[in-house]
Amino acid sequence: MTTSSLLEEAVSISKQFDISKDQLVAISDEFIRLTDLGLKSDGMPMAMIPSYVTGVPNGSEKGTFLAVDLGGTNFRVCSIHLNGDGTFDLLQTKSVIPRSLMVGTAKELFSFLAKKVEEFIKTHFEENFNEELGHSANEHVYKLGFTFSFPVNQTAINRGTLIRWTKGFDVADAVGKDVCLLLQHELDLLKLPVHVAALVNDTVGTLMSRSYSSPPESVTLLGVILGTGTNGAYTESLAAVDKLDKSAAALADKSIMVINTEWGSFDNDMKVLPRTSWDDAVDLETPNPGYQMFEKRVSGMFLGEILRRILLELHEKGHLFSRSSTPLTTAWSLDTSILSRVEADITPDLVAVKSIVETDLGLQTTLPERQAVKLIVEGIGKRSALLAGAVIGGILVHLKACQSNPVVDIGVDGSVFEFYPGYEKLMRVALREVIGEDENKIRIGIAKDGSGVGAALCALVA
Ligand code: ADP
Ligand code: MG
């Protein structure tokens, strides 16, 4: 293939990832429509799940809590000490979840999680742990916040049944079960002094965490996840949550409710979302084809796989990397961090791209091939950021947030947002299309360790 036709082909592929201004507005309009629908009744396309969190912190909260986080690439166990001044101290261990446990039985998965909690307590809280006796009645019992980032039908702050798995998990016998009880059961079998006090979606945790640590003069309205998956949670007025029975004692005299939108499943009907043949191919490789269609265009689990599909197709046509055999044939083998590193390379010869493709993919490249890769990466990354901006804008329109606040604070957690070059800037381009000049009222802050701190804050209010 000639250099110019390779670059033309790359440009034309990249163009398939473009989103026009009109499309961005159509996306946010549809998003607002589904937001309203989801608040009215159960079983709607966007779940709009009440979190049973009825207040957000202001930074003065204090105490020590345990938190675990299941829902992404790693399982984290941490202890969080809230200092009461918007700061905290955190101890954390991370473990990769073996792929076999992601598709095994509930017993296998939750006993693995409980063992990790045991290891953590033994290492860091030895004085409170007596191996032979387990915990005695007078011993301190730790409150644990359980960050569980899959769609859950929540009925109380520490009760919730799993609706379905996402992000590559598929533990069939856990669906329909209360995940807090599954975890508590395994913790009890190990005689650990731990009480699962709150079930928290990571996006709710991110909102809480940012609210705890953000500058005091502003209120955080929205928490956003842009990591393995993507999701958003925001503070809604309780009265607007039509589908919720507000007679429960726990809701008396409450005025707000944090809502977990589950926007990963926005527009599964594909009315407004952009679509390429590679998106369809990736979708078919997942355990849940036809679901999480928004997430599959935006989040870290999928961007690398979209790129892999495109590069493999070009290679098979003989247009790219034709001199080498390719390791690109293994599904899910191309990590999204590679896109970040490609995007970051602004050298004329694309020397970083050269070494990335050489070391990570084992392929020799020519400069035009590297230019082609970069063009395609830019298309995929830009589309992700614009889509994220469009739905964030949709929430802010729904809340009339910019009309009533001089500063609108948003907390974000996740490696895609944190590390992808230029991501926030592109997100703001879409925000500007949706909400106009008010875009400059928006302050976006990274909620570092958001899920752990957020879970601790939820355990505290529980
Ligand atoms: P989790 O979702 O498990 O809480 P992260 O927020 O770190 O964890 O997100 C992990 C996802 O982010 C993975 O899909 C990974 O491919 C992607 N990722 C990791 N590093 C980067 C990076 N530098 N740039 C873009 N994406 C990244
Ligand atoms: Mg996370």
CSV table of C-alpha atoms and ligand atoms in Angstrom, one decimal:
chain,number,residue,atom,x,y,z
A,1,MET,CA,0.0,0.0,0.0
A,2,THR,CA,1.3,3.5,-0.8
A,3,THR,CA,2.0,5.9,1.9
A,4,SER,CA,-0.7,8.3,0.8
A,5,SER,CA,-3.4,5.7,0.5
A,6,LEU,CA,-2.5,4.3,4.0
A,7,LEU,CA,-2.9,7.8,5.5
A,8,GLU,CA,-6.1,8.4,3.5
A,9,GLU,CA,-7.5,5.2,4.9
A,10,ALA,CA,-6.5,6.1,8.5
A,11,VAL,CA,-8.1,9.5,8.1
A,12,SER,CA,-11.3,7.9,6.8
A,13,ILE,CA,-11.3,5.5,9.7
A,14,SER,CA,-10.7,8.3,12.2
A,15,LYS,CA,-13.5,10.2,10.6
A,16,GLN,CA,-15.9,7.4,11.4
A,17,PHE,CA,-15.4,8.3,15.0
A,18,ASP,CA,-16.3,12.0,14.5
A,19,ILE,CA,-19.4,13.4,16.3
A,20,SER,CA,-21.0,16.6,14.9
A,21,LYS,CA,-22.3,19.4,17.1
A,22,ASP,CA,-25.8,18.4,16.2
A,23,GLN,CA,-25.2,14.8,17.2
A,24,LEU,CA,-23.8,16.0,20.6
A,25,VAL,CA,-26.9,17.9,21.3
A,26,ALA,CA,-29.1,15.0,20.1
A,27,ILE,CA,-27.2,12.7,22.5
A,28,SER,CA,-27.7,15.0,25.4
A,29,ASP,CA,-31.4,15.5,24.6
A,30,GLU,CA,-32.0,11.8,24.5
A,31,PHE,CA,-30.0,11.4,27.7
A,32,ILE,CA,-32.2,14.0,29.5
A,33,ARG,CA,-35.3,12.2,28.3
A,34,LEU,CA,-34.1,8.8,29.6
A,35,THR,CA,-33.0,10.5,32.9
A,36,ASP,CA,-36.6,11.7,33.4
A,37,LEU,CA,-38.1,8.3,32.5
A,38,GLY,CA,-35.7,6.4,34.8
A,39,LEU,CA,-36.7,8.7,37.8
A,40,LYS,CA,-40.4,7.9,37.1
A,41,SER,CA,-40.5,4.1,37.1
A,42,ASP,CA,-38.4,1.0,37.5
A,43,GLY,CA,-37.2,-1.1,34.6
A,44,MET,CA,-36.5,1.8,32.3
A,45,PRO,CA,-33.5,1.9,29.9
A,46,MET,CA,-31.4,4.0,32.3
A,47,ALA,CA,-31.8,2.5,35.7
A,48,MET,CA,-31.4,5.8,37.8
A,49,ILE,CA,-30.9,3.8,41.0
A,50,PRO,CA,-31.6,5.5,44.3
A,51,SER,CA,-28.5,5.0,46.5
A,52,TYR,CA,-30.2,5.6,49.8
A,53,VAL,CA,-27.5,8.2,50.5
A,54,THR,CA,-29.5,11.2,51.6
A,55,GLY,CA,-26.8,13.7,52.3
A,56,VAL,CA,-23.3,14.7,51.1
A,57,PRO,CA,-20.4,15.4,53.4
A,58,ASN,CA,-18.9,18.9,54.0
A,59,GLY,CA,-15.4,17.9,55.1
A,60,SER,CA,-15.9,17.9,58.9
A,61,GLU,CA,-16.5,14.1,59.1
A,62,LYS,CA,-14.2,12.0,61.3
A,63,GLY,CA,-13.4,8.4,62.0
A,64,THR,CA,-11.6,5.3,60.8
A,65,PHE,CA,-13.3,2.9,58.4
A,66,LEU,CA,-12.5,-0.1,56.2
A,67,ALA,CA,-13.4,-0.1,52.5
A,68,VAL,CA,-13.3,-2.6,49.7
A,69,ASP,CA,-13.7,-1.9,46.1
A,70,LEU,CA,-14.8,-4.5,43.5
A,71,GLY,CA,-15.8,-3.4,40.1
A,72,GLY,CA,-12.8,-2.7,38.0
A,73,THR,CA,-9.5,-4.1,37.1
A,74,ASN,CA,-8.3,-4.5,40.7
A,75,PHE,CA,-9.8,-5.5,44.0
A,76,ARG,CA,-8.8,-2.9,46.6
A,77,VAL,CA,-8.9,-3.2,50.4
A,78,CYS,CA,-8.2,0.0,52.4
A,79,SER,CA,-8.6,1.7,55.7
A,80,ILE,CA,-9.4,5.3,55.7
A,81,HIS,CA,-8.9,7.8,58.5
A,82,LEU,CA,-11.0,10.9,58.0
A,83,ASN,CA,-9.3,13.9,59.8
A,84,GLY,CA,-12.4,16.1,59.8
A,85,ASP,CA,-10.8,18.9,57.8
A,86,GLY,CA,-11.3,17.7,54.2
A,87,THR,CA,-8.2,15.5,54.4
A,88,PHE,CA,-7.7,11.8,55.1
A,89,ASP,CA,-5.0,9.1,55.5
A,90,LEU,CA,-5.3,6.0,53.6
A,91,LEU,CA,-3.7,2.5,53.7
A,92,GLN,CA,-4.4,0.3,50.7
A,93,THR,CA,-3.6,-3.0,49.1
A,94,LYS,CA,-4.6,-3.9,45.5
A,95,SER,CA,-4.9,-7.3,44.0
A,96,VAL,CA,-5.7,-8.4,40.5
A,97,ILE,CA,-8.9,-10.4,40.3
A,98,PRO,CA,-8.0,-13.7,38.6
A,99,ARG,CA,-10.0,-14.0,35.3
A,100,SER,CA,-11.3,-17.4,36.4
A,101,LEU,CA,-13.0,-15.8,39.4
A,102,MET,CA,-14.7,-13.2,37.2
A,103,VAL,CA,-16.7,-16.0,35.5
A,104,GLY,CA,-16.8,-18.6,38.3
A,105,THR,CA,-19.2,-19.1,41.3
A,106,ALA,CA,-20.3,-16.5,43.9
A,107,LYS,CA,-18.8,-18.6,46.6
A,108,GLU,CA,-15.4,-18.6,45.0
A,109,LEU,CA,-15.4,-14.9,44.3
A,110,PHE,CA,-16.7,-13.7,47.7
A,111,SER,CA,-14.5,-16.0,49.7
A,112,PHE,CA,-11.5,-14.6,47.7
A,113,LEU,CA,-12.6,-11.1,48.7
A,114,ALA,CA,-13.0,-12.0,52.3
A,115,LYS,CA,-9.5,-13.6,52.4
A,116,LYS,CA,-8.1,-10.3,51.1
A,117,VAL,CA,-9.8,-8.4,53.9
A,118,GLU,CA,-8.4,-10.9,56.4
A,119,GLU,CA,-4.8,-10.4,55.0
A,120,PHE,CA,-5.2,-6.7,55.2
A,121,ILE,CA,-6.4,-6.7,58.8
A,122,LYS,CA,-3.7,-9.1,59.9
A,123,THR,CA,-1.1,-6.9,58.3
A,124,HIS,CA,-2.3,-3.5,59.5
A,125,PHE,CA,-4.5,-4.1,62.5
A,126,GLU,CA,-2.8,-7.0,64.2
A,127,GLU,CA,-3.6,-5.7,67.7
A,128,ASN,CA,-7.3,-6.2,67.0
A,129,PHE,CA,-7.0,-9.6,65.6
A,130,ASN,CA,-6.7,-12.8,67.6
A,131,GLU,CA,-6.2,-15.6,65.2
A,132,GLU,CA,-7.6,-18.4,67.4
A,133,LEU,CA,-10.6,-16.6,68.9
A,134,GLY,CA,-11.6,-14.5,66.1
A,135,HIS,CA,-13.2,-11.3,67.4
A,136,SER,CA,-14.7,-11.3,70.9
A,137,ALA,CA,-17.8,-9.4,71.9
A,138,ASN,CA,-15.9,-6.4,73.4
A,139,GLU,CA,-13.6,-6.0,70.5
A,140,HIS,CA,-13.8,-3.1,68.1
A,141,VAL,CA,-15.9,-3.9,65.1
A,142,TYR,CA,-14.9,-2.1,62.0
A,143,LYS,CA,-17.5,-0.6,59.8
A,144,LEU,CA,-16.8,-1.4,56.2
A,145,GLY,CA,-18.0,0.4,53.1
A,146,PHE,CA,-18.4,-2.0,50.1
A,147,THR,CA,-17.8,-0.3,46.8
A,148,PHE,CA,-19.5,-2.6,44.3
A,149,SER,CA,-19.7,-1.1,40.9
A,150,PHE,CA,-22.3,-3.1,39.1
A,151,PRO,CA,-26.0,-2.4,38.7
A,152,VAL,CA,-27.7,-3.3,42.0
A,153,ASN,CA,-31.3,-3.0,43.1
A,154,GLN,CA,-30.6,-1.2,46.4
A,155,THR,CA,-33.3,-1.3,49.1
A,156,ALA,CA,-31.3,0.1,52.1
A,157,ILE,CA,-27.9,1.6,52.7
A,158,ASN,CA,-26.4,-1.9,53.1
A,159,ARG,CA,-28.8,-4.1,51.2
A,160,GLY,CA,-28.8,-4.6,47.4
A,161,THR,CA,-29.4,-7.4,44.9
A,162,LEU,CA,-27.3,-7.7,41.8
A,163,ILE,CA,-29.2,-6.9,38.7
A,164,ARG,CA,-26.6,-8.0,36.1
A,165,TRP,CA,-22.8,-8.1,35.7
A,166,THR,CA,-20.9,-5.7,33.3
A,167,LYS,CA,-17.3,-5.1,32.4
A,168,GLY,CA,-16.4,-8.8,31.7
A,169,PHE,CA,-17.7,-10.3,34.9
A,170,ASP,CA,-20.2,-13.1,34.6
A,171,VAL,CA,-20.8,-15.0,37.9
A,172,ALA,CA,-24.2,-16.4,37.1
A,173,ASP,CA,-25.3,-17.6,40.6
A,174,ALA,CA,-24.7,-14.2,42.2
A,175,VAL,CA,-27.4,-12.4,40.0
A,176,GLY,CA,-30.4,-11.8,42.2
A,177,LYS,CA,-28.5,-12.2,45.4
A,178,ASP,CA,-27.8,-9.6,48.1
A,179,VAL,CA,-24.1,-8.8,47.6
A,180,CYS,CA,-23.7,-7.4,51.1
A,181,LEU,CA,-24.9,-10.6,52.6
A,182,LEU,CA,-22.6,-12.7,50.4
A,183,LEU,CA,-19.6,-10.7,51.6
A,184,GLN,CA,-20.7,-10.6,55.2
A,185,HIS,CA,-21.2,-14.4,55.2
A,186,GLU,CA,-17.7,-15.0,54.0
A,187,LEU,CA,-16.3,-12.4,56.5
A,188,ASP,CA,-18.1,-14.2,59.3
A,189,LEU,CA,-16.8,-17.5,58.3
A,190,LEU,CA,-13.3,-16.1,58.8
A,191,LYS,CA,-14.5,-14.6,62.2
A,192,LEU,CA,-13.4,-11.1,61.2
A,193,PRO,CA,-14.5,-8.1,63.3
A,194,VAL,CA,-16.0,-6.4,60.3
A,195,HIS,CA,-19.6,-5.2,59.7
A,196,VAL,CA,-20.6,-4.4,56.1
A,197,ALA,CA,-22.3,-1.1,56.8
A,198,ALA,CA,-22.8,0.4,53.4
A,199,LEU,CA,-23.1,-0.7,49.8
A,200,VAL,CA,-21.7,2.0,47.5
A,201,ASN,CA,-21.4,2.3,43.8
A,202,ASP,CA,-18.0,3.8,42.9
A,203,THR,CA,-19.6,6.7,41.2
A,204,VAL,CA,-21.6,7.5,44.4
A,205,GLY,CA,-18.4,7.2,46.4
A,206,THR,CA,-16.7,9.6,44.0
A,207,LEU,CA,-19.4,12.2,44.6
A,208,MET,CA,-19.1,11.7,48.3
A,209,SER,CA,-15.3,11.9,48.3
A,210,ARG,CA,-15.1,15.0,46.2
A,211,SER,CA,-17.7,16.6,48.3
A,212,TYR,CA,-15.7,15.9,51.4
A,213,SER,CA,-12.4,17.3,50.0
A,214,SER,CA,-13.6,20.0,47.6
A,215,PRO,CA,-13.2,23.7,48.6
A,216,PRO,CA,-15.9,24.5,51.1
A,217,GLU,CA,-17.7,27.3,49.2
A,218,SER,CA,-19.0,25.0,46.5
A,219,VAL,CA,-21.3,22.1,46.5
A,220,THR,CA,-20.3,19.0,44.5
A,221,LEU,CA,-23.3,18.0,42.3
A,222,LEU,CA,-21.9,15.2,40.2
A,223,GLY,CA,-19.5,12.2,40.6
A,224,VAL,CA,-18.2,10.6,37.4
A,225,ILE,CA,-16.2,7.4,36.7
A,226,LEU,CA,-14.0,7.2,33.7
A,227,GLY,CA,-11.9,4.1,34.3
A,228,THR,CA,-12.5,0.4,33.4
A,229,GLY,CA,-16.2,1.4,33.1
A,230,THR,CA,-18.0,4.7,33.1
A,231,ASN,CA,-20.9,5.9,35.2
A,232,GLY,CA,-22.3,9.0,36.9
A,233,ALA,CA,-24.1,9.8,40.2
A,234,TYR,CA,-25.6,13.1,41.2
A,235,THR,CA,-27.7,14.7,44.0
A,236,GLU,CA,-31.4,14.8,43.1
A,237,SER,CA,-34.2,16.3,45.0
A,238,LEU,CA,-36.0,13.5,46.8
A,239,ALA,CA,-39.4,14.8,45.5
A,240,ALA,CA,-38.3,14.3,41.9
A,241,VAL,CA,-37.7,10.6,42.4
A,242,ASP,CA,-41.3,9.6,41.5
A,243,LYS,CA,-40.6,5.9,41.6
A,244,LEU,CA,-39.5,5.8,45.2
A,245,ASP,CA,-41.9,5.1,48.1
A,246,LYS,CA,-41.1,8.0,50.4
A,247,SER,CA,-43.1,6.7,53.3
A,248,ALA,CA,-40.1,4.7,54.7
A,249,ALA,CA,-39.0,6.0,58.1
A,250,ALA,CA,-35.4,6.4,56.9
A,251,LEU,CA,-36.6,8.9,54.3
A,252,ALA,CA,-38.7,11.1,56.6
A,253,ASP,CA,-37.4,14.7,56.7
A,254,LYS,CA,-34.8,14.0,53.9
A,255,SER,CA,-34.7,16.3,51.0
A,256,ILE,CA,-32.1,14.9,48.6
A,257,MET,CA,-31.2,11.5,47.3
A,258,VAL,CA,-28.0,10.6,45.5
A,259,ILE,CA,-28.9,8.8,42.2
A,260,ASN,CA,-26.7,6.3,40.5
A,261,THR,CA,-27.6,6.8,36.8
A,262,GLU,CA,-26.0,3.7,35.4
A,263,TRP,CA,-25.3,5.7,32.3
A,264,GLY,CA,-23.1,2.9,30.9
A,265,SER,CA,-26.4,1.5,29.5
A,266,PHE,CA,-27.5,4.8,28.1
A,267,ASP,CA,-29.0,4.3,24.6
A,268,ASN,CA,-28.7,0.5,24.3
A,269,ASP,CA,-31.3,1.0,21.6
A,270,MET,CA,-28.7,2.9,19.6
A,271,LYS,CA,-30.9,5.8,18.7
A,272,VAL,CA,-28.3,8.5,18.9
A,273,LEU,CA,-25.0,6.8,19.7
A,274,PRO,CA,-22.4,6.7,17.0
A,275,ARG,CA,-21.6,3.2,15.6
A,276,THR,CA,-18.8,1.7,13.6
A,277,SER,CA,-18.3,-1.9,12.4
A,278,TRP,CA,-15.5,-2.2,15.0
A,279,ASP,CA,-17.8,-1.2,17.9
A,280,ASP,CA,-20.2,-3.9,16.7
A,281,ALA,CA,-17.3,-6.5,16.6
A,282,VAL,CA,-16.2,-5.6,20.1
A,283,ASP,CA,-19.7,-5.7,21.4
A,284,LEU,CA,-20.1,-9.3,20.1
A,285,GLU,CA,-17.0,-10.3,22.0
A,286,THR,CA,-18.4,-9.3,25.4
A,287,PRO,CA,-20.6,-11.5,27.6
A,288,ASN,CA,-23.4,-8.9,27.3
A,289,PRO,CA,-23.9,-7.9,23.6
A,290,GLY,CA,-26.4,-5.2,23.1
A,291,TYR,CA,-25.9,-3.8,26.7
A,292,GLN,CA,-23.7,-1.0,28.1
A,293,MET,CA,-23.5,0.5,24.6
A,294,PHE,CA,-22.5,3.9,25.9
A,295,GLU,CA,-19.8,2.4,28.2
A,296,LYS,CA,-18.5,0.3,25.3
A,297,ARG,CA,-17.7,3.6,23.4
A,298,VAL,CA,-16.2,5.5,26.3
A,299,SER,CA,-14.4,3.5,29.0
A,300,GLY,CA,-10.9,2.0,29.4
A,301,MET,CA,-12.0,-1.6,29.1
A,302,PHE,CA,-13.1,-1.0,25.5
A,303,LEU,CA,-11.0,1.7,23.9
A,304,GLY,CA,-7.9,-0.6,23.5
A,305,GLU,CA,-10.0,-3.4,22.1
A,306,ILE,CA,-11.6,-1.1,19.5
A,307,LEU,CA,-8.1,0.0,18.4
A,308,ARG,CA,-6.9,-3.6,18.3
A,309,ARG,CA,-9.8,-4.6,16.1
A,310,ILE,CA,-9.0,-1.8,13.6
A,311,LEU,CA,-5.3,-2.5,13.5
A,312,LEU,CA,-5.9,-6.2,13.0
A,313,GLU,CA,-8.3,-5.5,10.2
A,314,LEU,CA,-5.8,-3.3,8.5
A,315,HIS,CA,-3.1,-5.9,9.0
A,316,GLU,CA,-5.2,-8.7,7.6
A,317,LYS,CA,-5.9,-6.6,4.5
A,318,GLY,CA,-2.1,-6.2,4.1
A,319,HIS,CA,-2.3,-2.4,4.7
A,320,LEU,CA,-0.4,-2.2,8.0
A,321,PHE,CA,2.5,-4.0,9.6
A,322,SER,CA,2.6,-6.2,6.5
A,323,ARG,CA,6.2,-7.3,7.1
A,324,SER,CA,5.6,-8.9,10.4
A,325,SER,CA,3.3,-11.5,11.8
A,326,THR,CA,1.1,-9.9,14.5
A,327,PRO,CA,0.3,-10.6,18.1
A,328,LEU,CA,-2.9,-8.5,17.6
A,329,THR,CA,-5.0,-11.5,17.3
A,330,THR,CA,-5.6,-12.0,21.0
A,331,ALA,CA,-8.8,-10.3,22.2
A,332,TRP,CA,-8.5,-7.7,25.0
A,333,SER,CA,-4.7,-7.7,24.7
A,334,LEU,CA,-4.3,-4.1,23.9
A,335,ASP,CA,-4.5,-1.9,27.0
A,336,THR,CA,-6.1,1.5,26.8
A,337,SER,CA,-3.0,3.0,28.4
A,338,ILE,CA,-1.3,2.5,25.0
A,339,LEU,CA,-3.7,4.9,23.4
A,340,SER,CA,-2.7,7.5,26.0
A,341,ARG,CA,0.9,7.0,25.3
A,342,VAL,CA,0.4,7.2,21.5
A,343,GLU,CA,-1.6,10.4,21.9
A,344,ALA,CA,1.1,11.9,24.1
A,345,ASP,CA,3.8,11.6,21.4
A,346,ILE,CA,4.2,14.8,19.6
A,347,THR,CA,7.6,14.2,18.1
A,348,PRO,CA,7.8,14.5,14.3
A,349,ASP,CA,9.1,11.0,13.9
A,350,LEU,CA,6.7,9.6,16.5
A,351,VAL,CA,9.6,7.9,18.4
A,352,ALA,CA,7.4,7.0,21.3
A,353,VAL,CA,4.9,5.4,19.1
A,354,LYS,CA,7.7,3.4,17.5
A,355,SER,CA,8.9,2.1,20.8
A,356,ILE,CA,5.4,1.4,22.1
A,357,VAL,CA,4.4,-0.6,19.0
A,358,GLU,CA,7.7,-2.4,19.1
A,359,THR,CA,7.8,-3.3,22.8
A,360,ASP,CA,4.0,-3.7,23.5
A,361,LEU,CA,2.9,-5.2,20.2
A,362,GLY,CA,6.1,-6.7,19.0
A,363,LEU,CA,5.9,-5.0,15.6
A,364,GLN,CA,8.3,-3.0,13.5
A,365,THR,CA,6.8,0.2,12.0
A,366,THR,CA,7.5,2.7,9.3
A,367,LEU,CA,6.7,6.4,9.9
A,368,PRO,CA,3.5,6.4,7.8
A,369,GLU,CA,2.3,3.4,9.8
A,370,ARG,CA,2.9,5.2,13.0
A,371,GLN,CA,1.1,8.2,11.7
A,372,ALA,CA,-1.8,6.0,10.7
A,373,VAL,CA,-1.9,4.5,14.2
A,374,LYS,CA,-1.9,8.0,15.8
A,375,LEU,CA,-4.7,9.2,13.6
A,376,ILE,CA,-6.9,6.3,14.5
A,377,VAL,CA,-6.1,6.6,18.2
A,378,GLU,CA,-7.0,10.2,18.2
A,379,GLY,CA,-10.4,9.4,16.7
A,380,ILE,CA,-11.2,6.8,19.3
A,381,GLY,CA,-10.0,8.9,22.2
A,382,LYS,CA,-11.8,12.1,21.1
A,383,ARG,CA,-15.1,10.3,20.6
A,384,SER,CA,-14.8,8.9,24.1
A,385,ALA,CA,-14.3,12.4,25.7
A,386,LEU,CA,-17.0,14.1,23.6
A,387,LEU,CA,-19.5,11.4,24.6
A,388,ALA,CA,-18.6,11.8,28.2
A,389,GLY,CA,-19.0,15.6,28.0
A,390,ALA,CA,-22.4,15.3,26.3
A,391,VAL,CA,-23.9,13.2,29.1
A,392,ILE,CA,-22.4,15.3,31.9
A,393,GLY,CA,-23.9,18.3,30.1
A,394,GLY,CA,-27.2,16.4,30.0
A,395,ILE,CA,-27.2,16.0,33.8
A,396,LEU,CA,-26.4,19.6,34.4
A,397,VAL,CA,-29.2,20.7,32.1
A,398,HIS,CA,-31.6,18.4,33.9
A,399,LEU,CA,-30.5,19.9,37.2
A,400,LYS,CA,-30.6,23.5,35.9
A,401,ALA,CA,-27.3,23.5,37.7
A,402,CYS,CA,-25.7,26.5,36.1
A,403,GLN,CA,-28.7,28.7,36.7
A,404,SER,CA,-28.6,28.2,40.4
A,405,ASN,CA,-24.9,28.0,41.2
A,406,PRO,CA,-22.0,30.3,40.5
A,407,VAL,CA,-19.6,27.3,40.5
A,408,VAL,CA,-20.6,23.8,39.6
A,409,ASP,CA,-18.3,21.3,41.1
A,410,ILE,CA,-17.8,17.8,39.6
A,411,GLY,CA,-15.6,15.0,41.0
A,412,VAL,CA,-14.1,12.5,38.6
A,413,ASP,CA,-12.2,9.2,39.2
A,414,GLY,CA,-10.6,6.9,36.8
A,415,SER,CA,-7.4,6.4,34.8
A,416,VAL,CA,-9.0,7.4,31.5
A,417,PHE,CA,-9.8,10.9,32.7
A,418,GLU,CA,-6.7,11.2,34.8
A,419,PHE,CA,-4.1,10.1,32.2
A,420,TYR,CA,-5.5,10.4,28.7
A,421,PRO,CA,-3.9,13.5,27.2
A,422,GLY,CA,-6.4,16.3,26.5
A,423,TYR,CA,-9.4,14.4,27.8
A,424,GLU,CA,-10.8,17.2,29.9
A,425,LYS,CA,-10.3,19.7,27.2
A,426,LEU,CA,-12.3,17.6,24.7
A,427,MET,CA,-15.0,16.9,27.3
A,428,ARG,CA,-15.4,20.6,27.8
A,429,VAL,CA,-15.8,21.1,24.0
A,430,ALA,CA,-18.9,18.9,24.2
A,431,LEU,CA,-20.1,20.5,27.4
A,432,ARG,CA,-19.9,23.9,25.7
A,433,GLU,CA,-22.1,22.5,22.8
A,434,VAL,CA,-24.7,21.3,25.3
A,435,ILE,CA,-24.8,24.1,28.0
A,436,GLY,CA,-23.2,27.0,26.2
A,437,GLU,CA,-21.0,29.7,27.9
A,438,ASP,CA,-21.9,28.3,31.4
A,439,GLU,CA,-19.3,25.7,30.7
A,440,ASN,CA,-16.9,28.1,32.4
A,441,LYS,CA,-18.7,27.8,35.7
A,442,ILE,CA,-17.8,24.1,35.8
A,443,ARG,CA,-14.9,23.1,38.1
A,444,ILE,CA,-13.7,19.5,37.6
A,445,GLY,CA,-11.6,17.9,40.3
A,446,ILE,CA,-10.0,14.5,40.4
A,447,ALA,CA,-11.4,12.5,43.4
A,448,LYS,CA,-8.2,10.6,44.1
A,449,ASP,CA,-9.0,7.3,45.9
A,450,GLY,CA,-12.6,8.4,45.5
A,451,SER,CA,-14.1,5.0,45.9
A,452,GLY,CA,-12.3,4.1,49.1
A,453,VAL,CA,-13.0,7.5,50.8
A,454,GLY,CA,-16.5,7.6,49.4
A,455,ALA,CA,-17.3,4.2,50.8
A,456,ALA,CA,-15.9,5.2,54.2
A,457,LEU,CA,-18.1,8.3,54.2
A,458,CYS,CA,-21.1,6.2,53.3
A,459,ALA,CA,-20.2,3.7,56.1
A,460,LEU,CA,-20.1,6.7,58.4
A,461,VAL,CA,-23.5,8.1,57.6
A,462,ALA,CA,-25.0,4.5,57.7
B,1,ADP,P1,-10.7,0.8,38.0
B,1,ADP,O1,-11.7,1.1,36.9
B,1,ADP,O2,-10.4,-0.6,38.2
B,1,ADP,O3,-11.1,1.5,39.3
B,1,ADP,P2,-8.8,2.7,36.8
B,1,ADP,O4,-9.6,3.9,37.1
B,1,ADP,O5,-7.4,2.8,37.0
B,1,ADP,O6,-9.3,1.5,37.6
B,1,ADP,O7,-9.2,2.3,35.3
B,1,ADP,C1,-8.6,1.2,34.7
B,1,ADP,C2,-8.8,1.3,33.2
B,1,ADP,O8,-8.1,2.5,32.7
B,1,ADP,C3,-8.3,0.1,32.4
B,1,ADP,O9,-9.3,-0.2,31.4
B,1,ADP,C4,-7.1,0.6,31.8
B,1,ADP,O10,-6.9,0.1,30.5
B,1,ADP,C5,-7.3,2.1,31.7
B,1,ADP,N1,-6.0,2.8,31.8
B,1,ADP,C6,-5.0,2.6,32.7
B,1,ADP,N2,-4.0,3.5,32.5
B,1,ADP,C7,-4.4,4.3,31.5
B,1,ADP,C8,-3.8,5.4,30.9
B,1,ADP,N3,-2.6,5.9,31.2
B,1,ADP,N4,-4.6,6.1,30.0
B,1,ADP,C9,-5.8,5.6,29.6
B,1,ADP,N5,-6.4,4.6,30.2
B,1,ADP,C10,-5.7,3.9,31.1
B,2,MG,MG,-12.3,2.8,40.2
